[in-house]
């Protein structure tokens, strides 16, 4: 069983707490238990608290907060990682790209997995594939331009246009 | 539609309804390239509503009616919460949110909640598979007219990473009076959390459990298919049903007098009380429903009890009365409603 606070180390310490007259059992690693000693831990294991805890990593002694990480911003919606790690809410679909390293790690912790295996929507699914192809072609086109293969670049440009028309962009 | 006392579907019973009150599927979806509701501008939020509205105007296959929440009184919004048609969060925000409801109120599409779209299908009894099949169809229909944010790796993109992937929250509401009486609920809650399921109160996370009603739902939404998630919950539900039925049988065999005493006292109080709080009423209704399910009380239908569980709640009560009431007046009116329906 993993420590309920940091979700990183094996839980070795069992703490019982009476919260609102109800006994709660909490399992912590030695480090986290040590920190909690003598403090009013005020443990609130609500979903959101667990989540923002994972995003912050700030309670764990093994983790130094990497401040530069917290300055990353999503270019599309302007949300900073700092705000995200406090609210636990992303600002737009692009945020998943903007914070990809962090999010990937957190998703594995929450879901034990980082890859969707369920339903693929028909239209959006197709669009995702086409967009990926467009991205690849763009890269090739840039390369072609850089190496002055203009004929090849024009071909690629047409192909990109065709694909974009297909998905209505 | 919402002027009726209760949702049409609540007048019906479903499979295994002695233990399972309702089955619910919720899908979280967002529109592509529009900021999620927490970051979106007023115009962007309007755009989301317009997109859904246009879709419904063009082709309303599922007969959904759009209600702008800013046009409703706070009491009416709270009433929708009491019927599980919108979330408490949505009822508190004031502008640019809406809900689209089907006439039976089995389908509800919340607009501009935490995610742009939260589709919900709610059916009586254990009908999780049926609810999913319907939700899946509505989802396909929405996706034809609206660009949904989807990522090849992460699946459906949601505002909170706990919903990403399938965006699916499947839940059942169970009535566990016998397991509660024999103090087994804590055990089973602990066991269930080991299986990636969560137990919550009547109105979602952080809300209290009343009337021995518990909501059980999946936690994991990424890395498992919709079918796996639903199968897992159905499997666990079958076990809960068996456990609760066993506990009822044992109580009936070993503690018949205790049980009958509890049930008839509850029935008597509900039939004759002139003042009653929600908490007390919910407790007593739970006992009477147990009496009906065990065949001890034969002159009341269990659907009446399900309906009572909704209409005695504060907002619905006040909408019904057509005026704001003091707590004292509510207690009196609540008792009156219950007496009338149990005669
Ligand atoms: Zn730890
Ligand atoms: Zn963003």
Coordinates of C-alpha atoms and ligand atoms in Angstrom, one line a residue:
Chain A
X1 CA 0.0 0.0 0.0
X2 CA 1.2 3.5 -0.9
X3 CA 1.5 6.4 1.5
X4 CA -1.8 8.3 1.4
X5 CA -0.1 11.6 1.6
X6 CA 2.7 11.4 -1.0
X7 CA 1.5 8.3 -2.9
X8 CA 5.1 7.6 -3.6
X9 CA 6.6 5.5 -0.8
X10 CA 5.3 2.4 1.0
X11 CA 3.0 3.2 3.9
X12 CA 4.7 1.9 7.0
X13 CA 2.9 4.0 9.7
X14 CA -0.7 3.6 10.7
X15 CA -2.3 6.7 12.2
X16 CA -5.7 6.7 13.7
X17 CA -7.5 10.0 13.9
X18 CA -10.8 11.0 15.3
X19 CA -12.4 13.4 12.9
X20 CA -16.0 14.6 13.7
X21 CA -16.4 11.7 16.1
X22 CA -15.5 9.2 13.4
X23 CA -12.3 7.2 13.6
X24 CA -10.3 7.5 10.4
X25 CA -7.4 5.2 9.6
X26 CA -4.6 6.8 7.7
X27 CA -1.5 5.1 6.3
X28 CA 1.7 7.1 5.8
X29 CA 5.3 6.6 4.9
X30 CA 7.8 7.3 7.6
X31 CA 8.8 10.7 6.2
X32 CA 5.2 11.9 5.9
X33 CA 4.3 10.5 9.3
X34 CA 7.3 12.4 10.8
X35 CA 6.2 15.7 9.3
X36 CA 2.7 15.2 10.6
X37 CA 3.9 14.6 14.2
X38 CA 2.8 17.3 16.6
X39 CA 1.0 19.2 13.8
X40 CA -2.7 19.4 13.4
X41 CA -2.6 17.5 10.2
X42 CA -6.2 18.4 9.4
X43 CA -6.1 15.7 6.9
X44 CA -8.8 16.2 4.4
X45 CA -8.8 13.3 2.0
X46 CA -11.3 14.8 -0.4
X47 CA -10.7 14.1 -4.0
X48 CA -9.6 17.6 -4.8
X49 CA -7.2 17.8 -1.9
X50 CA -5.5 14.6 -2.9
X51 CA -5.3 15.8 -6.5
X52 CA -3.8 19.2 -5.8
X53 CA -1.5 17.5 -3.4
X54 CA -0.2 15.3 -6.2
X55 CA 0.2 18.3 -8.4
X56 CA 2.1 20.2 -5.8
X57 CA 4.2 17.5 -4.2
X58 CA 4.9 20.2 -1.7
X59 CA 4.4 18.2 1.5
X60 CA 7.0 15.6 0.7
X61 CA 10.6 16.1 1.9
X62 CA 12.0 14.2 -1.1
X63 CA 10.6 16.7 -3.5
X64 CA 12.1 20.1 -3.9
X65 CA 9.5 22.2 -5.6
X66 CA 10.9 23.1 -9.0
X67 CA 9.8 26.7 -9.2
X68 CA 10.6 27.0 -12.9
X69 CA 7.9 24.3 -13.5
X70 CA 5.4 26.5 -11.8
X71 CA 6.0 29.3 -14.2
X72 CA 5.0 27.3 -17.3
X73 CA 1.9 28.7 -18.9
X74 CA -0.5 27.3 -21.4
X75 CA -0.2 29.4 -24.5
X76 CA -3.8 28.9 -25.6
X77 CA -5.7 29.8 -22.4
X78 CA -3.0 31.5 -20.3
X79 CA -3.4 29.2 -17.3
X80 CA -0.1 28.9 -15.3
X81 CA 1.0 25.6 -13.8
X82 CA 1.0 27.3 -10.5
X83 CA -2.7 28.1 -10.6
X84 CA -3.5 24.6 -12.0
X85 CA -1.7 22.9 -9.2
X86 CA -3.8 24.9 -6.7
X87 CA -7.2 24.4 -8.3
X88 CA -6.7 21.0 -9.9
X89 CA -8.6 22.2 -12.9
X90 CA -7.2 22.7 -16.4
X91 CA -8.1 25.7 -18.6
X92 CA -8.5 24.2 -22.0
X93 CA -7.8 21.1 -24.1
X94 CA -4.4 22.5 -25.1
X95 CA -3.3 22.5 -21.4
X96 CA -2.9 18.7 -21.8
X97 CA -0.1 19.5 -24.2
X98 CA 1.3 22.5 -22.3
X99 CA 1.7 20.5 -19.0
X100 CA 2.2 17.1 -20.5
X101 CA 5.1 15.9 -18.4
X102 CA 3.4 16.8 -15.1
X103 CA 0.0 15.6 -16.2
X104 CA 1.3 12.3 -17.5
X105 CA 2.7 11.5 -14.1
X106 CA -0.4 12.6 -12.2
X107 CA -2.7 10.6 -14.5
X108 CA -0.6 7.4 -13.8
X109 CA -1.1 8.0 -10.1
X110 CA -4.8 8.7 -10.3
X111 CA -5.8 6.1 -12.8
X112 CA -2.8 3.7 -12.7
X113 CA -2.6 4.3 -16.4
X114 CA -1.9 7.1 -18.9
X115 CA -3.6 5.8 -22.1
X116 CA -7.2 5.9 -23.1
X117 CA -8.5 2.5 -24.3
X118 CA -12.2 3.3 -24.4
X119 CA -14.6 4.8 -26.9
X120 CA -13.2 6.8 -29.9
X121 CA -15.7 9.3 -31.2
X122 CA -16.1 8.8 -35.0
X123 CA -15.7 12.3 -36.3
X124 CA -13.2 13.6 -33.7
X125 CA -11.3 10.4 -33.9
X126 CA -10.8 10.8 -37.6
X127 CA -9.9 14.5 -37.1
X128 CA -7.3 13.5 -34.6
X129 CA -5.6 11.2 -37.0
X130 CA -5.8 13.7 -39.9
X131 CA -4.4 16.5 -37.7
X132 CA -1.5 14.3 -36.7
X133 CA -0.8 13.7 -40.4
X134 CA -1.0 17.4 -41.1
X135 CA 1.5 18.1 -38.4
X136 CA 4.0 15.5 -39.9
X137 CA 3.5 16.9 -43.4
X138 CA 4.1 20.5 -42.1
X139 CA 7.4 19.4 -40.7
X140 CA 8.4 17.7 -44.0
X141 CA 7.3 20.9 -45.8
X142 CA 9.5 23.1 -43.6
X143 CA 12.4 20.8 -44.2
X144 CA 11.8 20.9 -47.9
X145 CA 11.7 24.7 -47.8
X146 CA 14.9 24.8 -45.8
X147 CA 16.7 22.6 -48.3
X148 CA 15.2 24.6 -51.2
X149 CA 13.2 21.7 -52.6
X150 CA 10.4 24.0 -53.6
X151 CA 8.6 21.6 -55.9
X152 CA 8.4 19.1 -53.1
X153 CA 7.3 21.7 -50.7
X154 CA 4.4 22.8 -53.0
X155 CA 3.3 19.2 -53.3
X156 CA 3.2 18.9 -49.5
X157 CA 1.4 22.2 -49.2
X158 CA -1.4 20.9 -51.5
X159 CA -1.6 17.7 -49.6
X160 CA -2.0 19.6 -46.4
X161 CA -4.7 21.8 -47.9
X162 CA -6.6 18.8 -49.1
X163 CA -6.5 17.2 -45.6
X164 CA -7.6 20.4 -43.9
X165 CA -10.5 20.7 -46.3
X166 CA -11.4 17.2 -45.5
X167 CA -11.9 18.0 -41.8
X168 CA -13.3 21.4 -42.5
X169 CA -10.6 23.6 -41.2
Chain B
X1 CA -42.2 19.2 -17.2
X2 CA -40.3 20.5 -14.3
X3 CA -43.5 21.9 -12.9
X4 CA -44.5 18.3 -12.2
X5 CA -43.8 17.1 -8.7
X6 CA -41.3 14.4 -9.6
X7 CA -39.7 13.0 -12.7
X8 CA -41.8 10.7 -14.7
X9 CA -39.3 7.9 -14.5
X10 CA -39.6 7.9 -10.7
X11 CA -43.1 6.5 -11.0
X12 CA -41.7 3.3 -12.4
X13 CA -39.7 0.5 -10.8
X14 CA -36.7 -1.2 -12.4
X15 CA -34.9 -4.6 -11.9
X16 CA -33.7 -5.3 -8.4
X17 CA -35.5 -2.2 -7.1
X18 CA -35.7 -3.7 -3.6
X19 CA -32.1 -2.6 -3.2
X20 CA -31.1 -0.5 -6.2
X21 CA -33.0 2.8 -6.4
X22 CA -31.5 4.1 -9.6
X23 CA -28.6 3.7 -12.1
X24 CA -26.8 6.7 -13.5
X25 CA -24.3 7.3 -16.3
X26 CA -22.6 10.6 -16.6
X27 CA -20.3 11.6 -19.5
X28 CA -18.1 14.7 -19.3
X29 CA -17.4 16.3 -22.7
X30 CA -15.9 19.6 -23.8
X31 CA -16.0 21.5 -27.1
X32 CA -12.8 21.6 -29.0
X33 CA -10.8 24.9 -28.9
X34 CA -13.1 26.7 -26.5
X35 CA -11.6 27.3 -23.1
X36 CA -13.0 25.2 -20.3
X37 CA -15.7 26.9 -18.3
X38 CA -13.3 28.0 -15.5
X39 CA -11.2 30.0 -18.0
X40 CA -13.8 30.8 -20.7
X41 CA -15.2 34.3 -21.3
X42 CA -18.9 35.1 -21.2
X43 CA -19.0 35.0 -25.0
X44 CA -17.3 31.7 -25.1
X45 CA -19.8 30.3 -22.6
X46 CA -22.7 31.7 -24.7
X47 CA -21.1 30.0 -27.7
X48 CA -21.3 26.6 -26.0
X49 CA -25.0 27.1 -25.2
X50 CA -25.6 28.3 -28.8
X51 CA -23.9 25.2 -30.2
X52 CA -26.1 22.9 -28.3
X53 CA -29.2 25.0 -29.0
X54 CA -28.5 24.9 -32.7
X55 CA -28.1 21.2 -32.7
X56 CA -31.4 20.8 -30.9
X57 CA -33.1 23.2 -33.3
X58 CA -31.8 21.3 -36.3
X59 CA -32.6 17.8 -35.2
X60 CA -33.9 17.0 -31.8
X61 CA -33.8 13.2 -31.9
X62 CA -34.0 12.8 -28.1
X63 CA -36.6 15.4 -27.4
X64 CA -34.5 17.6 -25.2
X65 CA -35.8 20.9 -23.9
X66 CA -33.3 23.6 -23.1
X67 CA -33.7 25.6 -19.9
X68 CA -31.5 28.6 -19.2
X69 CA -30.9 28.5 -15.5
X70 CA -30.9 32.3 -15.1
X71 CA -34.6 32.2 -15.9
X72 CA -35.4 30.0 -13.0
X73 CA -35.9 30.9 -9.3
X74 CA -33.3 29.6 -6.8
X75 CA -36.0 27.3 -5.4
X76 CA -36.6 25.7 -8.8
X77 CA -32.9 25.3 -9.4
X78 CA -32.6 23.6 -6.0
X79 CA -35.5 21.4 -6.9
X80 CA -33.6 20.2 -10.0
X81 CA -30.7 19.4 -7.7
X82 CA -33.0 17.4 -5.4
X83 CA -34.1 15.4 -8.4
X84 CA -30.5 14.8 -9.4
X85 CA -31.0 16.6 -12.7
X86 CA -28.3 19.3 -12.1
X87 CA -25.4 19.5 -9.7
X88 CA -25.3 21.7 -6.7
X89 CA -22.5 23.6 -8.4
X90 CA -24.5 24.4 -11.5
X91 CA -27.4 25.6 -9.4
X92 CA -25.3 28.2 -7.7
X93 CA -23.7 29.8 -10.7
X94 CA -25.9 32.4 -12.3
X95 CA -25.2 33.2 -15.8
X96 CA -24.6 31.3 -19.0
X97 CA -25.5 27.9 -17.8
X98 CA -28.3 25.7 -18.9
X99 CA -29.7 22.2 -18.8
X100 CA -31.5 20.3 -21.5
X101 CA -34.0 17.7 -20.2
X102 CA -36.0 15.0 -21.8
X103 CA -39.7 14.8 -21.0
X104 CA -39.3 11.8 -18.7
X105 CA -36.2 13.5 -17.2
X106 CA -34.2 10.3 -17.7
X107 CA -31.8 12.4 -19.9
X108 CA -30.2 15.6 -18.6
X109 CA -27.5 17.6 -20.4
X110 CA -25.8 20.1 -18.2
X111 CA -24.2 23.0 -20.1
X112 CA -21.2 24.9 -18.7
X113 CA -20.8 23.0 -15.5
X114 CA -17.1 22.2 -14.7
X115 CA -17.0 20.7 -18.3
X116 CA -18.9 22.3 -21.2
X117 CA -21.2 19.3 -21.4
X118 CA -22.2 16.8 -18.7
X119 CA -24.6 14.3 -20.1
X120 CA -26.5 12.2 -17.7
X121 CA -28.9 9.2 -18.1
X122 CA -30.8 8.2 -15.0
X123 CA -33.0 5.0 -14.9
X124 CA -34.8 3.2 -12.1
X125 CA -33.4 0.0 -10.5
X126 CA -30.3 -1.7 -11.8
X127 CA -30.1 -0.7 -15.4
X128 CA -26.6 0.5 -15.7
X129 CA -26.0 -1.3 -19.1
X130 CA -29.2 0.2 -20.5
X131 CA -28.3 3.6 -19.2
X132 CA -24.9 3.4 -20.9
X133 CA -26.4 2.2 -24.2
X134 CA -28.6 5.2 -24.2
X135 CA -25.9 7.6 -23.1
X136 CA -23.6 6.2 -25.8
X137 CA -26.2 6.9 -28.5
X138 CA -26.8 10.5 -27.3
X139 CA -23.1 11.1 -27.2
X140 CA -22.8 9.9 -30.8
X141 CA -25.6 12.3 -31.7
X142 CA -24.0 15.2 -30.0
X143 CA -20.7 14.5 -31.6
X144 CA -22.2 14.7 -35.1
X145 CA -23.0 18.3 -34.6
X146 CA -20.4 19.5 -32.2
X147 CA -16.6 19.3 -32.3
X148 CA -15.7 17.4 -29.1
X149 CA -12.2 17.8 -27.5
X150 CA -10.5 14.4 -27.9
X151 CA -6.9 13.3 -27.8
X152 CA -5.6 10.1 -29.2
X153 CA -3.7 9.3 -26.0
X154 CA -5.8 10.8 -23.2
X155 CA -9.2 10.3 -24.8
X156 CA -11.9 12.8 -23.9
X157 CA -10.3 15.9 -22.5
X158 CA -11.9 17.2 -19.3
X159 CA -11.3 20.1 -16.9
X160 CA -10.3 17.9 -14.1
X161 CA -7.7 15.1 -14.7
X162 CA -9.7 12.7 -12.6
X163 CA -12.3 12.6 -15.4
X164 CA -10.1 12.3 -18.4
X165 CA -10.2 9.3 -20.7
X166 CA -13.7 7.9 -20.9
X167 CA -15.1 10.9 -19.0
X168 CA -17.5 8.3 -17.6
X169 CA -18.8 8.3 -14.1
X170 CA -21.2 5.4 -13.6
X171 CA -23.1 5.1 -10.4
X172 CA -25.8 3.3 -8.6
X173 CA -27.9 4.5 -5.7
X174 CA -28.6 1.7 -3.2
X175 CA -30.8 1.4 -0.2
X176 CA -29.1 -0.6 2.5
X177 CA -31.2 -0.5 5.7
X178 CA -30.4 -4.0 6.8
X179 CA -26.6 -3.8 6.3
X180 CA -26.8 -0.5 8.2
X181 CA -28.8 -2.1 11.1
X182 CA -26.2 -4.8 11.5
X183 CA -23.3 -2.4 11.3
X184 CA -21.8 -3.8 8.1
X185 CA -21.7 -0.7 6.0
X186 CA -18.3 0.5 7.1
X187 CA -16.8 -2.9 6.2
X188 CA -18.3 -2.8 2.8
X189 CA -17.2 0.8 2.1
X190 CA -13.6 -0.2 2.9
X191 CA -13.8 -3.2 0.7
X192 CA -15.3 -1.3 -2.2
X193 CA -12.7 1.4 -2.2
X194 CA -10.1 -1.3 -2.8
X195 CA -11.8 -2.0 -6.1
X196 CA -11.5 1.5 -7.5
X197 CA -15.0 2.4 -6.5
X198 CA -16.1 5.3 -4.3
X199 CA -19.1 5.6 -1.9
X200 CA -20.7 8.9 -1.5
X201 CA -23.7 10.6 0.0
X202 CA -27.0 11.3 -1.7
X203 CA -25.9 14.4 -3.7
X204 CA -22.3 13.5 -4.5
X205 CA -18.9 14.0 -3.0
X206 CA -18.9 15.4 0.5
X207 CA -22.6 15.2 1.0
X208 CA -24.1 13.2 3.9
X209 CA -25.8 9.9 3.6
X210 CA -29.4 10.0 4.6
X211 CA -32.1 7.4 4.8
X212 CA -29.6 4.6 4.4
X213 CA -29.0 5.6 0.8
X214 CA -25.5 5.3 -0.7
X215 CA -24.1 6.2 -4.0
X216 CA -21.4 4.0 -5.4
X217 CA -19.4 5.0 -8.5
X218 CA -16.2 4.3 -10.4
X219 CA -13.1 6.4 -9.6
X220 CA -10.9 5.4 -12.5
X221 CA -11.8 6.8 -15.9
X222 CA -8.6 6.4 -17.9
X223 CA -7.1 3.1 -19.1
X224 CA -10.3 1.1 -18.9
X225 CA -13.0 0.8 -21.5
X226 CA -16.5 1.9 -20.8
X227 CA -17.6 -1.7 -20.8
X228 CA -15.0 -2.7 -18.3
X229 CA -16.0 0.2 -16.0
X230 CA -19.6 -0.7 -16.1
X231 CA -19.2 -4.4 -15.8
X232 CA -17.1 -3.9 -12.7
X233 CA -19.8 -1.8 -11.1
X234 CA -22.6 -4.2 -12.1
X235 CA -20.6 -7.1 -10.6
X236 CA -20.0 -5.3 -7.3
X237 CA -23.7 -4.2 -7.3
X238 CA -24.8 -7.8 -7.6
X239 CA -22.7 -8.6 -4.5
X240 CA -24.1 -5.7 -2.6
X241 CA -27.7 -6.8 -3.5
X242 CA -26.9 -10.3 -2.3
X243 CA -25.4 -9.1 1.0
X244 CA -28.3 -6.7 1.7
X245 CA -30.9 -9.4 0.9
X246 CA -29.1 -11.9 3.2
X247 CA -28.9 -9.3 6.0
X248 CA -32.7 -8.7 5.6
X249 CA -33.5 -12.4 5.7
X250 CA -31.3 -13.0 8.7
X251 CA -32.9 -10.0 10.5
X252 CA -36.3 -11.3 9.6
X253 CA -35.5 -14.8 10.9
X254 CA -33.6 -13.9 14.0
X255 CA -35.0 -10.5 15.0
X256 CA -38.5 -10.6 13.6
X257 CA -40.1 -8.7 16.5
X258 CA -37.4 -6.1 16.5
X259 CA -37.7 -5.6 12.8
X260 CA -41.5 -5.4 12.7
X261 CA -41.5 -3.0 15.7
X262 CA -39.1 -0.7 13.8
X263 CA -41.0 -0.9 10.6
X264 CA -44.5 -0.4 12.0
X265 CA -43.3 2.4 14.4
X266 CA -41.9 4.2 11.4
X267 CA -45.1 3.6 9.4
X268 CA -47.2 4.8 12.3
X269 CA -45.2 7.9 12.8
X270 CA -45.3 8.8 9.1
X271 CA -49.0 8.2 8.9
X272 CA -49.9 10.3 11.9
X273 CA -47.2 12.9 12.5
X274 CA -48.2 16.6 12.2
X275 CA -44.6 17.9 12.2
X276 CA -41.5 16.3 10.8
X277 CA -38.0 17.2 9.7
X278 CA -36.3 15.9 6.5
X279 CA -33.8 13.8 8.5
X280 CA -36.4 12.1 10.6
X281 CA -38.7 11.6 7.6
X282 CA -35.9 10.0 5.5
X283 CA -35.0 7.6 8.3
X284 CA -38.6 6.5 8.7
X285 CA -39.2 6.3 4.9
X286 CA -36.2 4.0 4.8
X287 CA -37.7 1.7 7.4
X288 CA -41.1 1.7 5.7
X289 CA -39.6 0.9 2.3
X290 CA -37.8 -2.0 4.0
X291 CA -41.2 -3.2 5.3
X292 CA -42.6 -3.0 1.8
X293 CA -39.7 -4.9 0.3
X294 CA -40.0 -7.6 2.9
X295 CA -43.7 -8.0 2.4
X296 CA -44.4 -6.9 5.9
X297 CA -46.3 -3.8 4.8
X298 CA -48.6 -4.6 1.9
X299 CA -50.9 -1.6 1.4
X300 CA -48.3 0.9 0.0
X301 CA -46.3 0.8 -3.2
X302 CA -42.5 1.3 -3.0
X303 CA -42.6 3.9 -5.8
X304 CA -44.7 6.1 -3.5
X305 CA -41.8 6.0 -1.0
X306 CA -39.3 6.8 -3.7
X307 CA -41.4 9.8 -4.7
X308 CA -41.7 10.9 -1.1
X309 CA -37.9 10.9 -0.7
X310 CA -37.8 13.6 -3.3
X311 CA -40.9 15.8 -2.6
X312 CA -40.2 16.2 1.1
X313 CA -36.9 17.9 0.5
X314 CA -36.9 21.7 1.2
X315 CA -36.8 23.2 -2.3
X316 CA -39.3 20.8 -3.9
X317 CA -41.6 21.3 -0.9
X318 CA -41.6 25.1 -1.3
X319 CA -42.1 24.9 -5.1
X320 CA -45.0 22.6 -4.4
X321 CA -46.5 25.0 -1.9
X322 CA -45.8 27.9 -4.2
X323 CA -44.2 30.1 -1.5
X324 CA -41.2 30.4 0.7
X325 CA -41.8 28.8 4.1
X326 CA -40.2 28.9 7.5
X327 CA -38.6 25.8 8.8
X328 CA -41.5 25.3 11.2
X329 CA -44.0 25.6 8.4
X330 CA -42.1 23.2 6.2
X331 CA -42.1 20.6 9.0
X332 CA -45.9 20.9 9.2
X333 CA -46.4 20.9 5.4
X334 CA -44.0 18.0 5.0
X335 CA -46.0 15.9 7.5
X336 CA -49.2 16.8 5.8
X337 CA -47.9 15.6 2.4
X338 CA -46.7 12.4 3.8
X339 CA -50.0 11.7 5.6
X340 CA -52.0 12.4 2.4
X341 CA -49.9 10.0 0.4
X342 CA -49.9 7.2 2.9
X343 CA -53.7 7.2 3.4
Ligands
LIG1 ZN1 4.8 9.8 2.1
LIG2 ZN1 -4.8 25.8 -21.6

